[in-house]
Short mmCIF file of C-alpha atoms in Angstrom, two decimals:
data_model
loop_
_atom_site.label_atom_id
_atom_site.label_comp_id
_atom_site.label_asym_id
_atom_site.label_seq_id
_atom_site.Cartn_x
_atom_site.Cartn_y
_atom_site.Cartn_z
CA UNK Z 1 -12.33 -3.42 2.43
CA UNK Z 2 -10.36 -0.01 3.67
CA UNK Z 3 -11.43 2.99 1.31
CA UNK Z 4 -14.76 3.99 2.11
CA UNK Z 5 -16.43 3.63 -1.28
CA UNK Z 6 -15.82 5.80 -4.83
CA UNK Z 7 -13.43 5.33 -6.92
CA UNK Z 8 -10.03 7.39 -7.26
CA UNK Z 9 -9.74 10.23 -9.94
CA UNK Z 10 -8.08 13.28 -10.34
CA UNK Z 11 -9.21 16.57 -7.99
CA UNK Z 12 -11.36 19.14 -10.19
CA UNK Z 13 -9.69 22.83 -9.14
CA UNK Z 14 -13.14 24.25 -9.10
CA UNK Z 15 -13.45 23.69 -4.81
CA UNK Z 16 -11.65 24.95 -1.19
CA UNK Z 17 -7.85 24.08 -2.80
CA UNK Z 18 -4.37 24.15 -0.72
CA UNK Z 19 -1.14 25.10 -2.15
CA UNK Z 20 1.55 22.22 -1.64
CA UNK Z 21 5.02 21.31 -2.59
CA UNK Z 22 3.94 22.99 -6.03
CA UNK Z 23 0.31 21.21 -6.27
CA UNK Z 24 -3.25 23.10 -5.77
CA UNK Z 25 -4.97 20.11 -3.75
CA UNK Z 26 -8.38 20.24 -3.56
CA UNK Z 27 -10.80 19.00 -0.93
CA UNK Z 28 -14.87 18.68 -1.01
CA UNK Z 29 -17.19 19.23 1.39
CA UNK Z 30 -18.75 15.50 2.29
CA UNK Z 31 -22.30 16.45 0.68
CA UNK Z 32 -21.30 18.92 -2.24
CA UNK Z 33 -22.68 17.90 -5.34
CA UNK Z 34 -20.56 17.47 -8.08
CA UNK Z 35 -21.83 16.92 -12.28
CA UNK Z 36 -18.85 14.72 -13.27
CA UNK Z 37 -20.66 11.82 -10.22
CA UNK Z 38 -23.97 13.21 -11.78
CA UNK Z 39 -22.52 12.33 -15.49
CA UNK Z 40 -20.00 9.32 -14.73
CA UNK Z 41 -23.57 7.14 -13.34
CA UNK Z 42 -25.61 7.56 -16.20
CA UNK Z 43 -23.39 5.36 -17.66
CA UNK Z 44 -23.71 2.89 -16.01
CA UNK Z 45 -26.88 0.45 -14.62
CA UNK Z 46 -29.27 1.59 -12.18
CA UNK Z 47 -27.99 -0.80 -9.33
CA UNK Z 48 -24.68 -0.12 -9.64
CA UNK Z 49 -25.20 3.68 -9.52
CA UNK Z 50 -26.85 2.77 -6.07
CA UNK Z 51 -23.62 1.68 -4.83
CA UNK Z 52 -20.73 3.37 -7.09
CA UNK Z 53 -19.91 6.93 -6.21
CA UNK Z 54 -22.08 9.70 -4.43
CA UNK Z 55 -21.21 12.91 -3.49
CA UNK Z 56 -19.81 11.79 0.14
CA UNK Z 57 -17.61 8.89 -1.64
CA UNK Z 58 -16.49 11.49 -4.46
CA UNK Z 59 -15.52 13.94 -2.28
CA UNK Z 60 -13.61 11.12 0.59
CA UNK Z 61 -11.60 9.96 -3.09
CA UNK Z 62 -10.37 13.71 -3.40
CA UNK Z 63 -8.71 14.15 -0.63
CA UNK Z 64 -7.18 10.21 -0.28
CA UNK Z 65 -6.12 10.82 -3.85
CA UNK Z 66 -4.65 14.71 -3.10
CA UNK Z 67 -3.05 13.20 -0.21
CA UNK Z 68 -1.42 10.32 -1.48
CA UNK Z 69 0.18 12.54 -4.11
CA UNK Z 70 0.95 15.06 -1.20
CA UNK Z 71 2.33 13.00 1.78
CA UNK Z 72 3.58 14.32 5.09
CA UNK Z 73 7.63 13.51 5.34
CA UNK Z 74 9.19 15.06 9.21
CA UNK Z 75 12.11 16.58 6.63
CA UNK Z 76 10.94 16.81 3.13
CA UNK Z 77 7.52 17.68 3.30
CA UNK Z 78 5.84 19.08 6.86
CA UNK Z 79 2.89 20.59 5.91
CA UNK Z 80 1.79 17.00 3.48
CA UNK Z 81 -1.36 15.05 4.49
CA UNK Z 82 -1.27 12.38 6.71
CA UNK Z 83 -4.10 10.04 5.18
CA UNK Z 84 -5.54 8.08 8.48
CA UNK Z 85 -8.18 6.48 6.84
CA UNK Z 86 -7.26 3.33 5.63
CA UNK Z 87 -7.33 -0.31 7.33
CA UNK Z 88 -3.90 -1.11 6.48
CA UNK Z 89 -0.64 -1.93 8.65
CA UNK Z 90 2.63 -0.36 6.93
CA UNK Z 91 4.56 -0.12 10.60
CA UNK Z 92 7.67 -1.74 10.21
CA UNK Z 93 7.42 -5.21 11.52
CA UNK Z 94 5.70 -5.76 8.42
CA UNK Z 95 8.12 -5.65 6.03
CA UNK Z 96 9.84 -9.28 7.34
CA UNK Z 97 6.90 -10.29 5.23
CA UNK Z 98 8.34 -9.40 1.88
CA UNK Z 99 11.35 -10.20 2.42
CA UNK Z 100 10.12 -13.81 3.42
CA UNK Z 101 7.53 -13.99 0.10
CA UNK Z 102 11.00 -13.33 -2.04
CA UNK Z 103 12.21 -16.55 -0.23
CA UNK Z 104 8.95 -18.66 -0.48
CA UNK Z 105 9.21 -17.41 -4.65
CA UNK Z 106 12.50 -19.38 -4.94
CA UNK Z 107 11.41 -22.82 -3.48
CA UNK Z 108 10.19 -24.00 -7.32
CA UNK Z 109 6.94 -24.19 -8.70
CA UNK Z 110 4.81 -26.68 -9.62
CA UNK Z 111 3.53 -26.55 -13.40
CA UNK Z 112 0.19 -28.51 -12.50
CA UNK Z 113 -1.18 -24.91 -10.80
CA UNK Z 114 -0.74 -22.93 -13.70
CA UNK Z 115 -3.91 -25.22 -14.33
CA UNK Z 116 -7.38 -24.26 -13.14
CA UNK Z 117 -7.64 -25.38 -9.07
CA UNK Z 118 -10.27 -25.84 -6.84
CA UNK Z 119 -12.36 -22.97 -6.16
CA UNK Z 120 -12.59 -23.22 -2.53
CA UNK Z 121 -8.73 -22.84 -2.23
CA UNK Z 122 -5.82 -25.34 -2.89
CA UNK Z 123 -5.14 -28.27 -0.39
CA UNK Z 124 -2.15 -27.18 0.32
CA UNK Z 125 -3.28 -23.77 1.12
CA UNK Z 126 -6.20 -24.49 2.97
CA UNK Z 127 -4.12 -27.18 4.70
CA UNK Z 128 -1.87 -24.48 5.93
CA UNK Z 129 -4.63 -22.33 6.70
CA UNK Z 130 -5.81 -25.27 8.86
CA UNK Z 131 -3.15 -25.74 10.72
CA UNK Z 132 -2.58 -21.87 10.96
CA UNK Z 133 -6.21 -21.02 12.23
CA UNK Z 134 -5.27 -24.66 14.78
CA UNK Z 135 -2.46 -22.34 16.10
CA UNK Z 136 -3.67 -18.75 15.94
CA UNK Z 137 -7.28 -18.10 16.66
CA UNK Z 138 -9.08 -21.25 17.63
CA UNK Z 139 -7.19 -21.29 20.97
CA UNK Z 140 -9.42 -23.92 23.15
CA UNK Z 141 -8.25 -26.87 21.80
CA UNK Z 142 -11.23 -27.38 18.05
CA UNK Z 143 -9.38 -27.87 15.67
CA UNK Z 144 -10.23 -26.68 12.65
CA UNK Z 145 -11.19 -29.46 9.32
CA UNK Z 146 -9.32 -28.63 5.95
CA UNK Z 147 -12.90 -29.23 3.91
CA UNK Z 148 -14.67 -27.07 6.24
CA UNK Z 149 -12.47 -23.82 4.95
CA UNK Z 150 -12.97 -22.10 1.37
CA UNK Z 151 -10.30 -18.62 0.29
CA UNK Z 152 -11.49 -16.34 -2.05
CA UNK Z 153 -9.61 -12.98 -3.09
CA UNK Z 154 -10.83 -11.00 0.53
CA UNK Z 155 -13.21 -10.85 3.05
CA UNK Z 156 -15.12 -8.34 1.34
CA UNK Z 157 -16.00 -10.90 -1.20
CA UNK Z 158 -16.23 -13.37 0.84
CA UNK Z 159 -18.61 -12.19 2.99
CA UNK Z 160 -20.49 -11.43 -0.18
CA UNK Z 161 -20.42 -14.95 -1.59
CA UNK Z 162 -22.34 -15.88 1.93
CA UNK Z 163 -24.52 -13.44 1.78
CA UNK Z 164 -25.23 -14.40 -1.62
CA UNK Z 165 -25.56 -17.68 -1.54
CA UNK Z 166 -27.55 -17.90 2.69
CA UNK Z 167 -30.06 -15.28 2.19
CA UNK Z 168 -32.56 -13.76 -0.58
CA UNK Z 169 -32.77 -9.84 -1.76
CA UNK Z 170 -34.64 -8.42 0.49
CA UNK Z 171 -33.31 -10.17 3.81
CA UNK Z 172 -32.07 -8.22 6.15
CA UNK Z 173 -28.37 -8.52 8.82
CA UNK Z 174 -28.34 -6.90 12.15
CA UNK Z 175 -24.93 -5.26 12.74
CA UNK Z 176 -23.56 -3.54 15.61
CA UNK Z 177 -22.98 0.02 15.00
CA UNK Z 178 -20.51 1.84 14.78
CA UNK Z 179 -19.46 -1.06 12.25
CA UNK Z 180 -17.26 -1.22 9.21
CA UNK Z 181 -18.10 1.11 6.86
CA UNK Z 182 -18.23 -1.03 3.45
CA UNK Z 183 -20.45 -3.81 5.07
CA UNK Z 184 -23.54 -1.67 3.59
CA UNK Z 185 -22.14 -2.43 0.57
CA UNK Z 186 -20.39 -6.45 1.09
CA UNK Z 187 -23.65 -6.87 2.04
CA UNK Z 188 -26.29 -4.94 -0.36
CA UNK Z 189 -23.91 -4.33 -4.24
CA UNK Z 190 -24.83 -8.40 -4.58
CA UNK Z 191 -26.75 -10.06 -2.12
CA UNK Z 192 -29.67 -7.09 -2.07
CA UNK Z 193 -29.00 -7.83 2.08
CA UNK Z 194 -30.19 -4.00 3.91
CA UNK Z 195 -27.51 -3.83 7.21
CA UNK Z 196 -29.97 -3.58 10.12
CA UNK Z 197 -27.63 -1.15 12.94
CA UNK Z 198 -28.03 -2.60 16.56
CA UNK Z 199 -26.53 0.46 18.82
CA UNK Z 200 -24.47 0.08 22.18
CA UNK Z 201 -21.52 -0.52 20.58
CA UNK Z 202 -19.58 2.56 21.82
CA UNK Z 203 -20.26 1.15 25.08
CA UNK Z 204 -18.24 -1.65 24.42
CA UNK Z 205 -21.18 -3.39 25.51
CA UNK Z 206 -23.92 -5.98 22.79
CA UNK Z 207 -26.85 -7.06 24.89
CA UNK Z 208 -29.51 -9.45 24.09
CA UNK Z 209 -32.65 -6.81 24.39
CA UNK Z 210 -30.90 -4.76 22.06
CA UNK Z 211 -30.75 -7.44 19.02
CA UNK Z 212 -34.41 -8.22 20.42
CA UNK Z 213 -35.11 -4.93 19.77
CA UNK Z 214 -33.88 -4.52 16.65
CA UNK Z 215 -34.61 -8.11 14.92
CA UNK Z 216 -38.31 -8.54 12.87
CA UNK Z 217 -38.78 -11.55 10.52
CA UNK Z 218 -36.44 -10.28 7.32
CA UNK Z 219 -33.82 -10.63 9.77
CA UNK Z 220 -31.80 -13.86 8.73
CA UNK Z 221 -27.76 -12.91 9.45
CA UNK Z 222 -26.41 -11.66 13.03
CA UNK Z 223 -23.19 -10.34 11.84
CA UNK Z 224 -20.53 -9.26 14.28
CA UNK Z 225 -16.95 -8.03 13.63
CA UNK Z 226 -14.81 -9.51 16.24
CA UNK Z 227 -11.68 -7.80 17.39
CA UNK Z 228 -14.02 -4.25 16.94
CA UNK Z 229 -14.12 -2.12 13.77
CA UNK Z 230 -13.66 1.05 14.49
CA UNK Z 231 -13.67 0.49 18.08
CA UNK Z 232 -10.96 -1.71 18.54
CA UNK Z 233 -12.28 -4.20 21.39
CA UNK Z 234 -13.17 -7.37 21.90
CA UNK Z 235 -16.20 -9.15 22.94
CA UNK Z 236 -16.17 -11.09 26.18
CA UNK Z 237 -16.91 -14.86 25.96
CA UNK Z 238 -19.74 -14.46 28.39
CA UNK Z 239 -21.52 -12.25 26.32
CA UNK Z 240 -20.89 -13.82 23.24
CA UNK Z 241 -22.85 -17.25 24.37
CA UNK Z 242 -25.78 -15.44 25.50
CA UNK Z 243 -26.04 -13.82 22.55
CA UNK Z 244 -25.34 -16.85 20.08
CA UNK Z 245 -27.87 -18.87 22.65
CA UNK Z 246 -30.35 -15.45 21.59
CA UNK Z 247 -29.17 -16.31 17.73
CA UNK Z 248 -30.18 -19.27 18.08
CA UNK Z 249 -33.97 -19.40 19.05
CA UNK Z 250 -34.32 -17.13 16.38
CA UNK Z 251 -32.25 -19.57 14.00
CA UNK Z 252 -30.77 -16.53 12.52
CA UNK Z 253 -27.46 -17.49 10.68
CA UNK Z 254 -23.90 -15.93 12.81
CA UNK Z 255 -21.09 -14.29 11.00
CA UNK Z 256 -18.14 -13.50 13.12
CA UNK Z 257 -15.76 -11.49 11.14
CA UNK Z 258 -12.43 -11.75 12.76
CA UNK Z 259 -10.40 -10.38 9.97
CA UNK Z 260 -8.34 -8.72 13.14
CA UNK Z 261 -8.13 -11.92 15.48
CA UNK Z 262 -4.18 -11.66 15.47
CA UNK Z 263 -3.94 -8.24 15.77
CA UNK Z 264 -4.94 -7.98 19.89
CA UNK Z 265 -1.77 -6.11 20.53
CA UNK Z 266 -2.97 -5.66 24.68
CA UNK Z 267 -4.95 -7.40 27.26
CA UNK Z 268 -8.09 -5.82 28.66
CA UNK Z 269 -11.06 -6.55 30.37
CA UNK Z 270 -12.06 -9.25 28.00
CA UNK Z 271 -9.62 -12.21 25.50
CA UNK Z 272 -10.53 -12.41 22.39
CA UNK Z 273 -12.31 -15.61 21.94
CA UNK Z 274 -13.12 -17.06 18.53
CA UNK Z 275 -16.43 -18.09 17.36
CA UNK Z 276 -14.65 -21.61 16.05
CA UNK Z 277 -13.92 -22.08 20.27
CA UNK Z 278 -17.83 -20.91 21.07
CA UNK Z 279 -20.20 -23.31 18.89
CA UNK Z 280 -19.10 -26.89 20.64
CA UNK Z 281 -21.99 -25.44 24.01
CA UNK Z 282 -24.50 -24.54 20.84
CA UNK Z 283 -27.45 -26.96 19.56
CA UNK Z 284 -25.05 -28.73 17.12
CA UNK Z 285 -27.36 -28.60 13.97
CA UNK Z 286 -27.62 -25.48 14.41
CA UNK Z 287 -23.91 -24.97 14.82
CA UNK Z 288 -23.07 -26.69 11.87
CA UNK Z 289 -25.35 -24.82 9.44
CA UNK Z 290 -25.16 -21.37 10.24
CA UNK Z 291 -22.50 -20.19 12.06
CA UNK Z 292 -19.79 -19.12 10.07
CA UNK Z 293 -16.60 -17.79 11.01
CA UNK Z 294 -14.47 -14.95 8.46
CA UNK Z 295 -10.98 -14.63 8.23
CA UNK Z 296 -8.32 -13.47 6.90
CA UNK Z 297 -4.30 -12.20 6.38
CA UNK Z 298 -4.76 -8.31 4.59
CA UNK Z 299 -4.91 -6.92 8.36
CA UNK Z 300 -3.03 -9.17 10.48
CA UNK Z 301 -0.10 -9.42 7.76
CA UNK Z 302 -0.30 -6.37 6.30
CA UNK Z 303 -0.81 -8.32 3.14
CA UNK Z 304 -3.57 -6.59 1.90
CA UNK Z 305 -3.07 -6.44 -1.83
CA UNK Z 306 -2.74 -10.30 -1.82
CA UNK Z 307 -5.96 -10.61 -1.38
CA UNK Z 308 -6.19 -13.68 0.90
CA UNK Z 309 -9.51 -14.20 3.06
CA UNK Z 310 -10.85 -17.27 4.84
CA UNK Z 311 -14.55 -18.65 5.80
CA UNK Z 312 -14.66 -21.74 8.30
CA UNK Z 313 -18.46 -23.24 7.81
CA UNK Z 314 -19.60 -27.02 8.54
CA UNK Z 315 -22.22 -25.84 5.44
CA UNK Z 316 -22.55 -28.16 3.60
CA UNK Z 317 -24.44 -27.00 0.65
CA UNK Z 318 -22.09 -23.46 1.19
CA UNK Z 319 -19.43 -25.46 0.36
CA UNK Z 320 -20.52 -26.74 -2.64
CA UNK Z 321 -22.26 -23.64 -3.84
CA UNK Z 322 -18.91 -21.88 -3.77
CA UNK Z 323 -17.50 -24.34 -6.68
CA UNK Z 324 -19.46 -21.53 -8.54
CA UNK Z 325 -19.13 -18.71 -6.25
CA UNK Z 326 -15.10 -19.00 -6.20
CA UNK Z 327 -15.22 -19.22 -9.89
CA UNK Z 328 -14.54 -15.28 -10.28
CA UNK Z 329 -12.46 -14.56 -7.51
CA UNK Z 330 -10.15 -17.78 -6.85
CA UNK Z 331 -6.51 -16.40 -5.52
CA UNK Z 332 -4.20 -16.87 -7.76
CA UNK Z 333 -2.56 -20.16 -7.64
CA UNK Z 334 1.04 -18.51 -7.65
CA UNK Z 335 -0.32 -16.48 -4.32
CA UNK Z 336 -2.37 -20.13 -2.98
CA UNK Z 337 1.41 -21.64 -3.00
CA UNK Z 338 3.79 -19.04 -1.95
CA UNK Z 339 1.45 -18.15 1.08
CA UNK Z 340 0.80 -21.63 1.99
CA UNK Z 341 4.94 -22.11 2.53
CA UNK Z 342 4.92 -18.91 4.01
CA UNK Z 343 2.35 -20.48 6.89
CA UNK Z 344 3.75 -23.50 6.85
CA UNK Z 345 7.18 -22.00 8.70
CA UNK Z 346 5.54 -21.67 12.19
CA UNK Z 347 9.10 -20.60 13.68
CA UNK Z 348 8.28 -17.28 11.20
CA UNK Z 349 4.86 -16.49 11.26
CA UNK Z 350 5.33 -16.79 15.35
CA UNK Z 351 7.84 -14.34 15.50
CA UNK Z 352 6.18 -12.48 12.86
CA UNK Z 353 3.18 -11.75 14.47
CA UNK Z 354 4.59 -11.06 17.96
CA UNK Z 355 6.48 -8.14 16.71
CA UNK Z 356 4.03 -6.61 14.64
CA UNK Z 357 1.68 -7.29 17.68
CA UNK Z 358 4.41 -5.26 19.72
CA UNK Z 359 4.53 -2.68 16.44
CA UNK Z 360 0.73 -1.95 17.37
CA UNK Z 361 1.29 -1.80 20.97
CA UNK Z 362 3.64 0.57 21.02
CA UNK Z 363 2.07 2.80 18.46
CA UNK Z 364 -1.76 2.49 19.81
CA UNK Z 365 -0.32 4.12 23.94
CA UNK Z 366 1.91 6.74 21.83
CA UNK Z 367 -1.59 7.65 20.25
CA UNK Z 368 -3.72 7.28 23.17
CA UNK Z 369 -0.88 9.19 24.86
CA UNK Z 370 -0.86 12.37 22.99
CA UNK Z 371 -4.78 12.36 22.71
CA UNK Z 372 -5.45 12.46 26.13
CA UNK Z 373 -2.83 15.02 26.32
CA UNK Z 374 -4.94 17.38 24.60
CA UNK Z 375 -8.23 16.22 26.04
CA UNK Z 376 -9.71 13.95 22.76
CA UNK Z 377 -11.30 10.57 24.33
CA UNK Z 378 -11.59 7.92 22.41
CA UNK Z 379 -14.70 5.06 22.52
CA UNK Z 380 -14.49 1.99 24.64
CA UNK Z 381 -11.41 0.40 25.71
CA UNK Z 382 -9.03 -0.65 22.90
CA UNK Z 383 -6.72 -3.57 22.32
CA UNK Z 384 -6.91 -4.54 18.95
CA UNK Z 385 -7.68 -3.81 15.81
CA UNK Z 386 -5.47 -0.80 13.99
CA UNK Z 387 -7.54 2.10 14.80
CA UNK Z 388 -9.66 4.65 17.43
CA UNK Z 389 -12.79 5.68 17.58
CA UNK Z 390 -12.52 9.65 18.49
CA UNK Z 391 -14.81 12.05 19.96
CA UNK Z 392 -14.72 15.09 18.05
CA UNK Z 393 -17.77 16.29 19.44
CA UNK Z 394 -16.61 19.15 21.00
CA UNK Z 395 -15.09 20.45 17.92
CA UNK Z 396 -18.99 20.30 15.82
CA UNK Z 397 -20.52 23.73 15.38
CA UNK Z 398 -23.47 21.60 16.31
CA UNK Z 399 -24.80 18.65 17.40
CA UNK Z 400 -25.85 17.38 13.90
CA UNK Z 401 -24.32 14.89 11.60
CA UNK Z 402 -24.10 18.34 8.92
CA UNK Z 403 -21.82 19.49 11.25
CA UNK Z 404 -19.80 16.61 11.58
CA UNK Z 405 -19.59 16.12 7.21
CA UNK Z 406 -18.43 20.22 7.52
CA UNK Z 407 -15.27 18.87 10.19
CA UNK Z 408 -14.62 16.11 8.64
CA UNK Z 409 -13.62 18.29 5.52
CA UNK Z 410 -12.20 21.32 7.66
CA UNK Z 411 -9.41 18.26 8.79
CA UNK Z 412 -9.21 17.10 5.48
CA UNK Z 413 -8.21 20.76 4.19
CA UNK Z 414 -5.35 20.91 7.29
CA UNK Z 415 -4.36 17.65 6.07
CA UNK Z 416 -5.29 14.80 7.90
CA UNK Z 417 -7.80 12.61 6.42
CA UNK Z 418 -10.21 10.65 8.67
CA UNK Z 419 -13.63 8.38 8.59
CA UNK Z 420 -16.46 10.25 9.82
CA UNK Z 421 -18.93 8.28 12.49
CA UNK Z 422 -20.87 8.40 10.21
CA UNK Z 423 -20.25 6.38 7.65
CA UNK Z 424 -19.76 3.52 10.23
CA UNK Z 425 -23.57 3.62 11.23
CA UNK Z 426 -22.67 6.00 14.58
CA UNK Z 427 -25.35 7.79 15.65
CA UNK Z 428 -23.83 10.08 17.90
CA UNK Z 429 -22.35 13.14 15.79
CA UNK Z 430 -18.70 13.45 16.28
CA UNK Z 431 -17.09 10.81 16.58
CA UNK Z 432 -14.28 9.86 13.12
CA UNK Z 433 -12.38 6.59 12.72
CA UNK Z 434 -8.61 6.47 13.19
CA UNK Z 435 -6.30 4.49 11.30
CA UNK Z 436 -2.16 5.18 13.27
CA UNK Z 437 -1.36 1.81 11.49
CA UNK Z 438 -1.65 3.10 7.69
CA UNK Z 439 1.29 6.24 7.50
CA UNK Z 440 5.47 5.17 7.68
CA UNK Z 441 5.50 8.37 9.33
CA UNK Z 442 5.48 6.28 12.67
CA UNK Z 443 5.43 8.48 15.62
CA UNK Z 444 6.22 12.01 14.39
CA UNK Z 445 3.19 11.52 11.90
CA UNK Z 446 0.67 10.45 14.59
CA UNK Z 447 2.22 14.03 17.04
CA UNK Z 448 1.41 15.91 14.29
CA UNK Z 449 -1.54 14.35 13.36
CA UNK Z 450 -2.90 15.43 17.34
CA UNK Z 451 -1.01 18.54 16.91
CA UNK Z 452 -3.34 19.73 13.89
CA UNK Z 453 -6.32 18.00 14.99
CA UNK Z 454 -5.93 20.05 18.47
CA UNK Z 455 -5.19 23.50 16.09
CA UNK Z 456 -8.97 23.22 14.25
CA UNK Z 457 -9.64 23.65 18.42
CA UNK Z 458 -8.09 26.23 19.50
CA UNK Z 459 -9.44 27.91 16.78
CA UNK Z 460 -12.96 27.67 17.55
#
């Protein structure tokens, strides 16, 4: 869910380069054309060509791939690349999960799991996920029924399946902007659902009047991200209730993407409240059929490689359809068995989440201190997630998205790879998503990244 599209490949050497550790590192500007991309598209169907590759995605992939081969290390490669563009938690506290997985792997394995399982997820895992969600996500006494859960290979495909099942091609989804950059692909590539940005999230708000202004009869879905990606705030309970009441009047499906639900690392003005806890006061038939809560373990557990995404929905038709939808995206039975054991170890889960939240808080505090020290601002009041949405508009040559792409390329050539605000649907040029938990270099890595960003400002 994090790369921003495009496939990874070796960087061509015909563009701007930097020499590091004996390697030639190529960085193309966003917007540069590349004949290889055009040639590859001719080999693919038209429907896939609309979503795969493209000049911006190819430039991003070049910078990311080159950076992986030349990562920053304070002692051995101080001029290396700092990749702050991938939403993964690689902070030290997440290492405890791999040790717990090793223990679970030695607990025996039922040979029946070698065969086909329920494509909504094994009963063992859904029971464990329900208990976990009851304790850590639905915090107001809501009881999650395992029968209302569906599990597939990551939250991206969960969203895709929901939209594919509930919408027709050409329908639209209202999405508060800025938003997670891959929503356009998750919603559009197979389901054919378009994204209608609803601006206002930069100020930390979600207003009914903004939603109403963006709505038209083609809009069938409201897709929320709470905690927010990329701004890192949580929505207030009062504003969520107002928005849900409006959505009920418009008879919209509401999907709440809560993939960062257990990555709230400090208290803020608002307290995280899950959609799971809000539906009780809404029209019962509408809530049962049109409220869907998505969550998983890629972010909160630093386990994106396990590919476990979940949706809670009381829509019986959607649950029935998942028997077909889940066929091509089921999670390995072995992974489900192992993770069910881990989730059932409440002592481990409680301690693990407490440690990861403290790691996130400490790292976020360090980053905000460093940014404030060089006069760089960020959007909103971030209290959750793995990132800040930083404002580098003062470094733009002019207030345009073209200048934003040029600044991105300059940063990438200096070894700092971020996500552009334009890729997140931001209406204001100059914002960038900075993921602070994805590099193993710790505090020195973030300090060096901020130093390099600030140096560009001094260069003019």
